[in-house]
Amino acid sequence: MPRVGLTRDALIGAAADVADEIGFEHLTLSVLAKRFGVRDASLYTHVRGLADLMEGVALLAHEEWAEVLGEAVAGRSGHEALTAFADAYRTFATGHPGRYAATRHPIAPERLAASTGVARIIEACYALLRGYDLPEPDATDAVRLLRSTFHGFSDLEATGGFTADRSLDASWRRAVDALHHTLTEWSRV
């Protein structure tokens, strides 16, 4: 008999919380079972195994991240959209490290196709770039530059990689301003 309150969605949500606490790479069925006060075997009623659980967390993380990024750029353009997107990216990556790590976890193509999260993230990226009027393939190159910068900064921040006696927020603002300048001047390069 299934335990009351133990559903696939509840397991995946709890797994995402655990991933934020201990790291996505340390997520196990045993840790999750302890959280619910059940035996590991009880989880197999709701997930096929650890790989299925991790994919579920990855899909949830994409959905949550898409919501945050979409809200950040809504009604904004140019520097304002870039700043809001960048801040939302950094806040999600550093505030939800397990979920953020999960966004880089491989997902089976059929499960990815059934989800809207990744498509909405891509849509938010291109929405912020509309203010810079970049044609393809420039827009794709710009998205790659932005993601590389935001990911690198957020990852280094989360792992204590910045040790200089300078405000991280001040450095972040300079980086975002430099990206704005780069995007504004892109077609001249």
mmCIF file with all atom_site columns, C-alpha atoms in Angstrom:
data_model
loop_
_atom_site.group_PDB
_atom_site.id
_atom_site.type_symbol
_atom_site.label_atom_id
_atom_site.label_alt_id
_atom_site.label_comp_id
_atom_site.label_asym_id
_atom_site.label_entity_id
_atom_site.label_seq_id
_atom_site.pdbx_PDB_ins_code
_atom_site.Cartn_x
_atom_site.Cartn_y
_atom_site.Cartn_z
_atom_site.occupancy
_atom_site.B_iso_or_equiv
_atom_site.pdbx_formal_charge
_atom_site.auth_seq_id
_atom_site.auth_comp_id
_atom_site.auth_asym_id
_atom_site.auth_atom_id
_atom_site.pdbx_PDB_model_num
ATOM 1   C CA . MET A 1 1   ? 0.000  0.000  0.000   1.00 0.00 ? 1   MET A CA 1
ATOM 2   C CA . PRO A 1 2   ? 1.448  3.390  -1.028  1.00 0.00 ? 2   PRO A CA 1
ATOM 3   C CA . ARG A 1 3   ? 2.373  5.692  1.832   1.00 0.00 ? 3   ARG A CA 1
ATOM 4   C CA . VAL A 1 4   ? 0.114  8.758  2.173   1.00 0.00 ? 4   VAL A CA 1
ATOM 5   C CA . GLY A 1 5   ? 1.795  11.840 0.688   1.00 0.00 ? 5   GLY A CA 1
ATOM 6   C CA . LEU A 1 6   ? 4.380  9.802  -1.164  1.00 0.00 ? 6   LEU A CA 1
ATOM 7   C CA . THR A 1 7   ? 3.889  10.583 -4.847  1.00 0.00 ? 7   THR A CA 1
ATOM 8   C CA . ARG A 1 8   ? 6.223  10.954 -7.800  1.00 0.00 ? 8   ARG A CA 1
ATOM 9   C CA . ASP A 1 9   ? 5.913  14.752 -7.668  1.00 0.00 ? 9   ASP A CA 1
ATOM 10  C CA . ALA A 1 10  ? 6.551  14.820 -3.915  1.00 0.00 ? 10  ALA A CA 1
ATOM 11  C CA . LEU A 1 11  ? 9.635  12.624 -4.350  1.00 0.00 ? 11  LEU A CA 1
ATOM 12  C CA . ILE A 1 12  ? 11.042 14.749 -7.143  1.00 0.00 ? 12  ILE A CA 1
ATOM 13  C CA . GLY A 1 13  ? 10.397 17.981 -5.249  1.00 0.00 ? 13  GLY A CA 1
ATOM 14  C CA . ALA A 1 14  ? 12.045 16.573 -2.130  1.00 0.00 ? 14  ALA A CA 1
ATOM 15  C CA . ALA A 1 15  ? 14.941 15.244 -4.218  1.00 0.00 ? 15  ALA A CA 1
ATOM 16  C CA . ALA A 1 16  ? 15.467 18.732 -5.653  1.00 0.00 ? 16  ALA A CA 1
ATOM 17  C CA . ASP A 1 17  ? 15.551 20.154 -2.126  1.00 0.00 ? 17  ASP A CA 1
ATOM 18  C CA . VAL A 1 18  ? 18.021 17.471 -1.038  1.00 0.00 ? 18  VAL A CA 1
ATOM 19  C CA . ALA A 1 19  ? 20.168 18.211 -4.097  1.00 0.00 ? 19  ALA A CA 1
ATOM 20  C CA . ASP A 1 20  ? 20.271 21.882 -3.087  1.00 0.00 ? 20  ASP A CA 1
ATOM 21  C CA . GLU A 1 21  ? 21.363 20.850 0.415   1.00 0.00 ? 21  GLU A CA 1
ATOM 22  C CA . ILE A 1 22  ? 23.984 18.165 -0.311  1.00 0.00 ? 22  ILE A CA 1
ATOM 23  C CA . GLY A 1 23  ? 24.703 18.495 -4.032  1.00 0.00 ? 23  GLY A CA 1
ATOM 24  C CA . PHE A 1 24  ? 23.014 16.894 -7.022  1.00 0.00 ? 24  PHE A CA 1
ATOM 25  C CA . GLU A 1 25  ? 25.908 14.466 -7.428  1.00 0.00 ? 25  GLU A CA 1
ATOM 26  C CA . HIS A 1 26  ? 25.311 13.144 -3.882  1.00 0.00 ? 26  HIS A CA 1
ATOM 27  C CA . LEU A 1 27  ? 21.604 12.465 -4.376  1.00 0.00 ? 27  LEU A CA 1
ATOM 28  C CA . THR A 1 28  ? 20.699 8.830  -3.682  1.00 0.00 ? 28  THR A CA 1
ATOM 29  C CA . LEU A 1 29  ? 17.525 6.859  -3.196  1.00 0.00 ? 29  LEU A CA 1
ATOM 30  C CA . SER A 1 30  ? 18.660 6.009  0.341   1.00 0.00 ? 30  SER A CA 1
ATOM 31  C CA . VAL A 1 31  ? 18.989 9.669  1.307   1.00 0.00 ? 31  VAL A CA 1
ATOM 32  C CA . LEU A 1 32  ? 15.549 10.388 -0.126  1.00 0.00 ? 32  LEU A CA 1
ATOM 33  C CA . ALA A 1 33  ? 13.968 7.345  1.561   1.00 0.00 ? 33  ALA A CA 1
ATOM 34  C CA . LYS A 1 34  ? 15.309 8.530  4.917   1.00 0.00 ? 34  LYS A CA 1
ATOM 35  C CA . ARG A 1 35  ? 13.744 11.945 4.293   1.00 0.00 ? 35  ARG A CA 1
ATOM 36  C CA . PHE A 1 36  ? 10.347 10.256 3.977   1.00 0.00 ? 36  PHE A CA 1
ATOM 37  C CA . GLY A 1 37  ? 10.936 7.663  6.684   1.00 0.00 ? 37  GLY A CA 1
ATOM 38  C CA . VAL A 1 38  ? 10.507 4.730  4.323   1.00 0.00 ? 38  VAL A CA 1
ATOM 39  C CA . ARG A 1 39  ? 12.662 1.947  2.926   1.00 0.00 ? 39  ARG A CA 1
ATOM 40  C CA . ASP A 1 40  ? 14.438 2.447  -0.387  1.00 0.00 ? 40  ASP A CA 1
ATOM 41  C CA . ALA A 1 41  ? 12.203 -0.177 -2.015  1.00 0.00 ? 41  ALA A CA 1
ATOM 42  C CA . SER A 1 42  ? 9.121  1.971  -1.292  1.00 0.00 ? 42  SER A CA 1
ATOM 43  C CA . LEU A 1 43  ? 10.372 4.580  -3.733  1.00 0.00 ? 43  LEU A CA 1
ATOM 44  C CA . TYR A 1 44  ? 10.258 2.179  -6.676  1.00 0.00 ? 44  TYR A CA 1
ATOM 45  C CA . THR A 1 45  ? 6.477  2.491  -6.714  1.00 0.00 ? 45  THR A CA 1
ATOM 46  C CA . HIS A 1 46  ? 6.996  6.063  -7.910  1.00 0.00 ? 46  HIS A CA 1
ATOM 47  C CA . VAL A 1 47  ? 10.380 6.127  -9.697  1.00 0.00 ? 47  VAL A CA 1
ATOM 48  C CA . ARG A 1 48  ? 12.166 3.485  -11.762 1.00 0.00 ? 48  ARG A CA 1
ATOM 49  C CA . GLY A 1 49  ? 15.467 4.130  -10.023 1.00 0.00 ? 49  GLY A CA 1
ATOM 50  C CA . LEU A 1 50  ? 18.084 6.794  -9.399  1.00 0.00 ? 50  LEU A CA 1
ATOM 51  C CA . ALA A 1 51  ? 18.468 7.691  -13.084 1.00 0.00 ? 51  ALA A CA 1
ATOM 52  C CA . ASP A 1 52  ? 14.720 8.271  -13.378 1.00 0.00 ? 52  ASP A CA 1
ATOM 53  C CA . LEU A 1 53  ? 14.730 10.364 -10.199 1.00 0.00 ? 53  LEU A CA 1
ATOM 54  C CA . MET A 1 54  ? 17.658 12.472 -11.402 1.00 0.00 ? 54  MET A CA 1
ATOM 55  C CA . GLU A 1 55  ? 15.965 13.063 -14.756 1.00 0.00 ? 55  GLU A CA 1
ATOM 56  C CA . GLY A 1 56  ? 12.844 14.116 -12.887 1.00 0.00 ? 56  GLY A CA 1
ATOM 57  C CA . VAL A 1 57  ? 14.842 16.615 -10.829 1.00 0.00 ? 57  VAL A CA 1
ATOM 58  C CA . ALA A 1 58  ? 16.490 17.913 -14.009 1.00 0.00 ? 58  ALA A CA 1
ATOM 59  C CA . LEU A 1 59  ? 13.121 18.430 -15.689 1.00 0.00 ? 59  LEU A CA 1
ATOM 60  C CA . LEU A 1 60  ? 11.720 20.156 -12.585 1.00 0.00 ? 60  LEU A CA 1
ATOM 61  C CA . ALA A 1 61  ? 14.788 22.398 -12.397 1.00 0.00 ? 61  ALA A CA 1
ATOM 62  C CA . HIS A 1 62  ? 14.387 23.397 -16.042 1.00 0.00 ? 62  HIS A CA 1
ATOM 63  C CA . GLU A 1 63  ? 10.730 24.274 -15.446 1.00 0.00 ? 63  GLU A CA 1
ATOM 64  C CA . GLU A 1 64  ? 11.526 26.350 -12.355 1.00 0.00 ? 64  GLU A CA 1
ATOM 65  C CA . TRP A 1 65  ? 14.467 28.069 -14.012 1.00 0.00 ? 65  TRP A CA 1
ATOM 66  C CA . ALA A 1 66  ? 12.415 28.850 -17.124 1.00 0.00 ? 66  ALA A CA 1
ATOM 67  C CA . GLU A 1 67  ? 9.796  30.518 -14.925 1.00 0.00 ? 67  GLU A CA 1
ATOM 68  C CA . VAL A 1 68  ? 12.411 32.680 -13.197 1.00 0.00 ? 68  VAL A CA 1
ATOM 69  C CA . LEU A 1 69  ? 14.149 33.707 -16.432 1.00 0.00 ? 69  LEU A CA 1
ATOM 70  C CA . GLY A 1 70  ? 10.887 34.354 -18.266 1.00 0.00 ? 70  GLY A CA 1
ATOM 71  C CA . GLU A 1 71  ? 9.639  36.620 -15.497 1.00 0.00 ? 71  GLU A CA 1
ATOM 72  C CA . ALA A 1 72  ? 12.978 38.447 -15.484 1.00 0.00 ? 72  ALA A CA 1
ATOM 73  C CA . VAL A 1 73  ? 12.824 39.508 -19.129 1.00 0.00 ? 73  VAL A CA 1
ATOM 74  C CA . ALA A 1 74  ? 9.067  40.074 -19.404 1.00 0.00 ? 74  ALA A CA 1
ATOM 75  C CA . GLY A 1 75  ? 8.385  43.658 -20.464 1.00 0.00 ? 75  GLY A CA 1
ATOM 76  C CA . ARG A 1 76  ? 12.073 44.580 -20.588 1.00 0.00 ? 76  ARG A CA 1
ATOM 77  C CA . SER A 1 77  ? 14.547 45.097 -23.394 1.00 0.00 ? 77  SER A CA 1
ATOM 78  C CA . GLY A 1 78  ? 18.188 45.967 -23.940 1.00 0.00 ? 78  GLY A CA 1
ATOM 79  C CA . HIS A 1 79  ? 20.342 46.620 -20.896 1.00 0.00 ? 79  HIS A CA 1
ATOM 80  C CA . GLU A 1 80  ? 17.378 46.310 -18.523 1.00 0.00 ? 80  GLU A CA 1
ATOM 81  C CA . ALA A 1 81  ? 16.460 42.849 -19.881 1.00 0.00 ? 81  ALA A CA 1
ATOM 82  C CA . LEU A 1 82  ? 20.080 41.710 -19.829 1.00 0.00 ? 82  LEU A CA 1
ATOM 83  C CA . THR A 1 83  ? 20.550 42.850 -16.230 1.00 0.00 ? 83  THR A CA 1
ATOM 84  C CA . ALA A 1 84  ? 17.321 41.214 -15.050 1.00 0.00 ? 84  ALA A CA 1
ATOM 85  C CA . PHE A 1 85  ? 18.136 37.972 -16.881 1.00 0.00 ? 85  PHE A CA 1
ATOM 86  C CA . ALA A 1 86  ? 21.699 37.931 -15.557 1.00 0.00 ? 86  ALA A CA 1
ATOM 87  C CA . ASP A 1 87  ? 20.584 38.570 -11.983 1.00 0.00 ? 87  ASP A CA 1
ATOM 88  C CA . ALA A 1 88  ? 17.904 35.873 -12.217 1.00 0.00 ? 88  ALA A CA 1
ATOM 89  C CA . TYR A 1 89  ? 20.462 33.433 -13.627 1.00 0.00 ? 89  TYR A CA 1
ATOM 90  C CA . ARG A 1 90  ? 22.967 34.144 -10.858 1.00 0.00 ? 90  ARG A CA 1
ATOM 91  C CA . THR A 1 91  ? 20.346 34.006 -8.106  1.00 0.00 ? 91  THR A CA 1
ATOM 92  C CA . PHE A 1 92  ? 19.030 30.650 -9.318  1.00 0.00 ? 92  PHE A CA 1
ATOM 93  C CA . ALA A 1 93  ? 22.501 29.153 -9.816  1.00 0.00 ? 93  ALA A CA 1
ATOM 94  C CA . THR A 1 94  ? 23.859 30.226 -6.440  1.00 0.00 ? 94  THR A CA 1
ATOM 95  C CA . GLY A 1 95  ? 20.615 29.918 -4.474  1.00 0.00 ? 95  GLY A CA 1
ATOM 96  C CA . HIS A 1 96  ? 19.691 26.475 -5.802  1.00 0.00 ? 96  HIS A CA 1
ATOM 97  C CA . PRO A 1 97  ? 23.028 24.783 -6.500  1.00 0.00 ? 97  PRO A CA 1
ATOM 98  C CA . GLY A 1 98  ? 21.581 21.271 -6.722  1.00 0.00 ? 98  GLY A CA 1
ATOM 99  C CA . ARG A 1 99  ? 18.818 22.289 -9.077  1.00 0.00 ? 99  ARG A CA 1
ATOM 100 C CA . TYR A 1 100 ? 21.274 24.299 -11.153 1.00 0.00 ? 100 TYR A CA 1
ATOM 101 C CA . ALA A 1 101 ? 23.607 21.289 -11.406 1.00 0.00 ? 101 ALA A CA 1
ATOM 102 C CA . ALA A 1 102 ? 20.596 19.220 -12.466 1.00 0.00 ? 102 ALA A CA 1
ATOM 103 C CA . THR A 1 103 ? 20.022 21.519 -15.465 1.00 0.00 ? 103 THR A CA 1
ATOM 104 C CA . ARG A 1 104 ? 23.238 20.120 -16.913 1.00 0.00 ? 104 ARG A CA 1
ATOM 105 C CA . HIS A 1 105 ? 22.196 16.479 -16.355 1.00 0.00 ? 105 HIS A CA 1
ATOM 106 C CA . PRO A 1 106 ? 21.472 14.477 -19.525 1.00 0.00 ? 106 PRO A CA 1
ATOM 107 C CA . ILE A 1 107 ? 17.781 13.883 -20.177 1.00 0.00 ? 107 ILE A CA 1
ATOM 108 C CA . ALA A 1 108 ? 16.369 11.219 -22.492 1.00 0.00 ? 108 ALA A CA 1
ATOM 109 C CA . PRO A 1 109 ? 15.234 12.902 -25.739 1.00 0.00 ? 109 PRO A CA 1
ATOM 110 C CA . GLU A 1 110 ? 11.635 11.670 -25.422 1.00 0.00 ? 110 GLU A CA 1
ATOM 111 C CA . ARG A 1 111 ? 11.323 13.069 -21.894 1.00 0.00 ? 111 ARG A CA 1
ATOM 112 C CA . LEU A 1 112 ? 12.965 16.314 -22.935 1.00 0.00 ? 112 LEU A CA 1
ATOM 113 C CA . ALA A 1 113 ? 10.538 16.653 -25.862 1.00 0.00 ? 113 ALA A CA 1
ATOM 114 C CA . ALA A 1 114 ? 7.597  16.218 -23.471 1.00 0.00 ? 114 ALA A CA 1
ATOM 115 C CA . SER A 1 115 ? 8.811  19.077 -21.271 1.00 0.00 ? 115 SER A CA 1
ATOM 116 C CA . THR A 1 116 ? 8.496  22.790 -21.939 1.00 0.00 ? 116 THR A CA 1
ATOM 117 C CA . GLY A 1 117 ? 11.266 23.950 -19.588 1.00 0.00 ? 117 GLY A CA 1
ATOM 118 C CA . VAL A 1 118 ? 14.220 23.926 -21.973 1.00 0.00 ? 118 VAL A CA 1
ATOM 119 C CA . ALA A 1 119 ? 12.213 25.521 -24.779 1.00 0.00 ? 119 ALA A CA 1
ATOM 120 C CA . ARG A 1 120 ? 11.071 28.291 -22.419 1.00 0.00 ? 120 ARG A CA 1
ATOM 121 C CA . ILE A 1 121 ? 14.664 28.929 -21.299 1.00 0.00 ? 121 ILE A CA 1
ATOM 122 C CA . ILE A 1 122 ? 15.749 29.261 -24.930 1.00 0.00 ? 122 ILE A CA 1
ATOM 123 C CA . GLU A 1 123 ? 12.778 31.547 -25.554 1.00 0.00 ? 123 GLU A CA 1
ATOM 124 C CA . ALA A 1 124 ? 13.808 33.778 -22.621 1.00 0.00 ? 124 ALA A CA 1
ATOM 125 C CA . CYS A 1 125 ? 17.380 33.956 -23.973 1.00 0.00 ? 125 CYS A CA 1
ATOM 126 C CA . TYR A 1 126 ? 16.216 35.051 -27.390 1.00 0.00 ? 126 TYR A CA 1
ATOM 127 C CA . ALA A 1 127 ? 13.678 37.462 -25.875 1.00 0.00 ? 127 ALA A CA 1
ATOM 128 C CA . LEU A 1 128 ? 16.467 39.306 -24.094 1.00 0.00 ? 128 LEU A CA 1
ATOM 129 C CA . LEU A 1 129 ? 18.487 39.431 -27.324 1.00 0.00 ? 129 LEU A CA 1
ATOM 130 C CA . ARG A 1 130 ? 15.647 41.000 -29.359 1.00 0.00 ? 130 ARG A CA 1
ATOM 131 C CA . GLY A 1 131 ? 16.642 44.380 -27.970 1.00 0.00 ? 131 GLY A CA 1
ATOM 132 C CA . TYR A 1 132 ? 20.061 43.966 -29.575 1.00 0.00 ? 132 TYR A CA 1
ATOM 133 C CA . ASP A 1 133 ? 18.698 43.015 -33.018 1.00 0.00 ? 133 ASP A CA 1
ATOM 134 C CA . LEU A 1 134 ? 21.186 40.216 -33.677 1.00 0.00 ? 134 LEU A CA 1
ATOM 135 C CA . PRO A 1 135 ? 20.569 38.005 -36.718 1.00 0.00 ? 135 PRO A CA 1
ATOM 136 C CA . GLU A 1 136 ? 21.588 34.347 -36.800 1.00 0.00 ? 136 GLU A CA 1
ATOM 137 C CA . PRO A 1 137 ? 24.197 32.980 -36.336 1.00 0.00 ? 137 PRO A CA 1
ATOM 138 C CA . ASP A 1 138 ? 25.161 36.004 -34.211 1.00 0.00 ? 138 ASP A CA 1
ATOM 139 C CA . ALA A 1 139 ? 22.264 35.417 -31.792 1.00 0.00 ? 139 ALA A CA 1
ATOM 140 C CA . THR A 1 140 ? 23.421 31.840 -31.152 1.00 0.00 ? 140 THR A CA 1
ATOM 141 C CA . ASP A 1 141 ? 26.980 33.042 -30.596 1.00 0.00 ? 141 ASP A CA 1
ATOM 142 C CA . ALA A 1 142 ? 25.709 35.714 -28.207 1.00 0.00 ? 142 ALA A CA 1
ATOM 143 C CA . VAL A 1 143 ? 23.664 33.176 -26.210 1.00 0.00 ? 143 VAL A CA 1
ATOM 144 C CA . ARG A 1 144 ? 26.783 31.036 -25.881 1.00 0.00 ? 144 ARG A CA 1
ATOM 145 C CA . LEU A 1 145 ? 28.812 34.014 -24.680 1.00 0.00 ? 145 LEU A CA 1
ATOM 146 C CA . LEU A 1 146 ? 26.179 34.960 -22.116 1.00 0.00 ? 146 LEU A CA 1
ATOM 147 C CA . ARG A 1 147 ? 25.773 31.434 -20.789 1.00 0.00 ? 147 ARG A CA 1
ATOM 148 C CA . SER A 1 148 ? 29.518 30.922 -20.556 1.00 0.00 ? 148 SER A CA 1
ATOM 149 C CA . THR A 1 149 ? 29.952 34.165 -18.637 1.00 0.00 ? 149 THR A CA 1
ATOM 150 C CA . PHE A 1 150 ? 26.974 33.670 -16.312 1.00 0.00 ? 150 PHE A CA 1
ATOM 151 C CA . HIS A 1 151 ? 27.801 30.030 -15.662 1.00 0.00 ? 151 HIS A CA 1
ATOM 152 C CA . GLY A 1 152 ? 31.470 30.686 -15.048 1.00 0.00 ? 152 GLY A CA 1
ATOM 153 C CA . PHE A 1 153 ? 30.858 33.557 -12.666 1.00 0.00 ? 153 PHE A CA 1
ATOM 154 C CA . SER A 1 154 ? 28.086 31.753 -10.768 1.00 0.00 ? 154 SER A CA 1
ATOM 155 C CA . ASP A 1 155 ? 30.080 28.541 -10.500 1.00 0.00 ? 155 ASP A CA 1
ATOM 156 C CA . LEU A 1 156 ? 33.173 30.332 -9.228  1.00 0.00 ? 156 LEU A CA 1
ATOM 157 C CA . GLU A 1 157 ? 31.066 32.305 -6.762  1.00 0.00 ? 157 GLU A CA 1
ATOM 158 C CA . ALA A 1 158 ? 29.303 29.192 -5.464  1.00 0.00 ? 158 ALA A CA 1
ATOM 159 C CA . THR A 1 159 ? 32.567 27.297 -4.994  1.00 0.00 ? 159 THR A CA 1
ATOM 160 C CA . GLY A 1 160 ? 34.475 30.156 -3.368  1.00 0.00 ? 160 GLY A CA 1
ATOM 161 C CA . GLY A 1 161 ? 36.662 30.697 -6.408  1.00 0.00 ? 161 GLY A CA 1
ATOM 162 C CA . PHE A 1 162 ? 36.837 34.465 -6.028  1.00 0.00 ? 162 PHE A CA 1
ATOM 163 C CA . THR A 1 163 ? 39.239 35.534 -3.294  1.00 0.00 ? 163 THR A CA 1
ATOM 164 C CA . ALA A 1 164 ? 40.168 39.109 -4.240  1.00 0.00 ? 164 ALA A CA 1
ATOM 165 C CA . ASP A 1 165 ? 39.159 41.872 -1.871  1.00 0.00 ? 165 ASP A CA 1
ATOM 166 C CA . ARG A 1 166 ? 36.511 43.269 -4.224  1.00 0.00 ? 166 ARG A CA 1
ATOM 167 C CA . SER A 1 167 ? 32.757 43.091 -3.978  1.00 0.00 ? 167 SER A CA 1
ATOM 168 C CA . LEU A 1 168 ? 31.338 40.245 -6.061  1.00 0.00 ? 168 LEU A CA 1
ATOM 169 C CA . ASP A 1 169 ? 28.311 42.399 -6.816  1.00 0.00 ? 169 ASP A CA 1
ATOM 170 C CA . ALA A 1 170 ? 30.546 45.181 -8.163  1.00 0.00 ? 170 ALA A CA 1
ATOM 171 C CA . SER A 1 171 ? 32.395 42.709 -10.386 1.00 0.00 ? 171 SER A CA 1
ATOM 172 C CA . TRP A 1 172 ? 29.067 41.222 -11.522 1.00 0.00 ? 172 TRP A CA 1
ATOM 173 C CA . ARG A 1 173 ? 27.734 44.652 -12.516 1.00 0.00 ? 173 ARG A CA 1
ATOM 174 C CA . ARG A 1 174 ? 30.918 45.375 -14.489 1.00 0.00 ? 174 ARG A CA 1
ATOM 175 C CA . ALA A 1 175 ? 30.624 42.033 -16.281 1.00 0.00 ? 175 ALA A CA 1
ATOM 176 C CA . VAL A 1 176 ? 26.964 42.634 -17.188 1.00 0.00 ? 176 VAL A CA 1
ATOM 177 C CA . ASP A 1 177 ? 27.768 46.171 -18.370 1.00 0.00 ? 177 ASP A CA 1
ATOM 178 C CA . ALA A 1 178 ? 30.635 44.807 -20.483 1.00 0.00 ? 178 ALA A CA 1
ATOM 179 C CA . LEU A 1 179 ? 28.297 42.227 -22.015 1.00 0.00 ? 179 LEU A CA 1
ATOM 180 C CA . HIS A 1 180 ? 25.766 44.966 -22.795 1.00 0.00 ? 180 HIS A CA 1
ATOM 181 C CA . HIS A 1 181 ? 28.496 46.957 -24.539 1.00 0.00 ? 181 HIS A CA 1
ATOM 182 C CA . THR A 1 182 ? 29.612 43.859 -26.454 1.00 0.00 ? 182 THR A CA 1
ATOM 183 C CA . LEU A 1 183 ? 26.053 43.051 -27.579 1.00 0.00 ? 183 LEU A CA 1
ATOM 184 C CA . THR A 1 184 ? 25.416 46.666 -28.585 1.00 0.00 ? 184 THR A CA 1
ATOM 185 C CA . GLU A 1 185 ? 28.585 46.745 -30.689 1.00 0.00 ? 185 GLU A CA 1
ATOM 186 C CA . TRP A 1 186 ? 28.301 43.164 -31.955 1.00 0.00 ? 186 TRP A CA 1
ATOM 187 C CA . SER A 1 187 ? 27.520 43.973 -35.582 1.00 0.00 ? 187 SER A CA 1
ATOM 188 C CA . ARG A 1 188 ? 30.531 46.291 -35.826 1.00 0.00 ? 188 ARG A CA 1
ATOM 189 C CA . VAL A 1 189 ? 33.007 43.553 -34.883 1.00 0.00 ? 189 VAL A CA 1
#
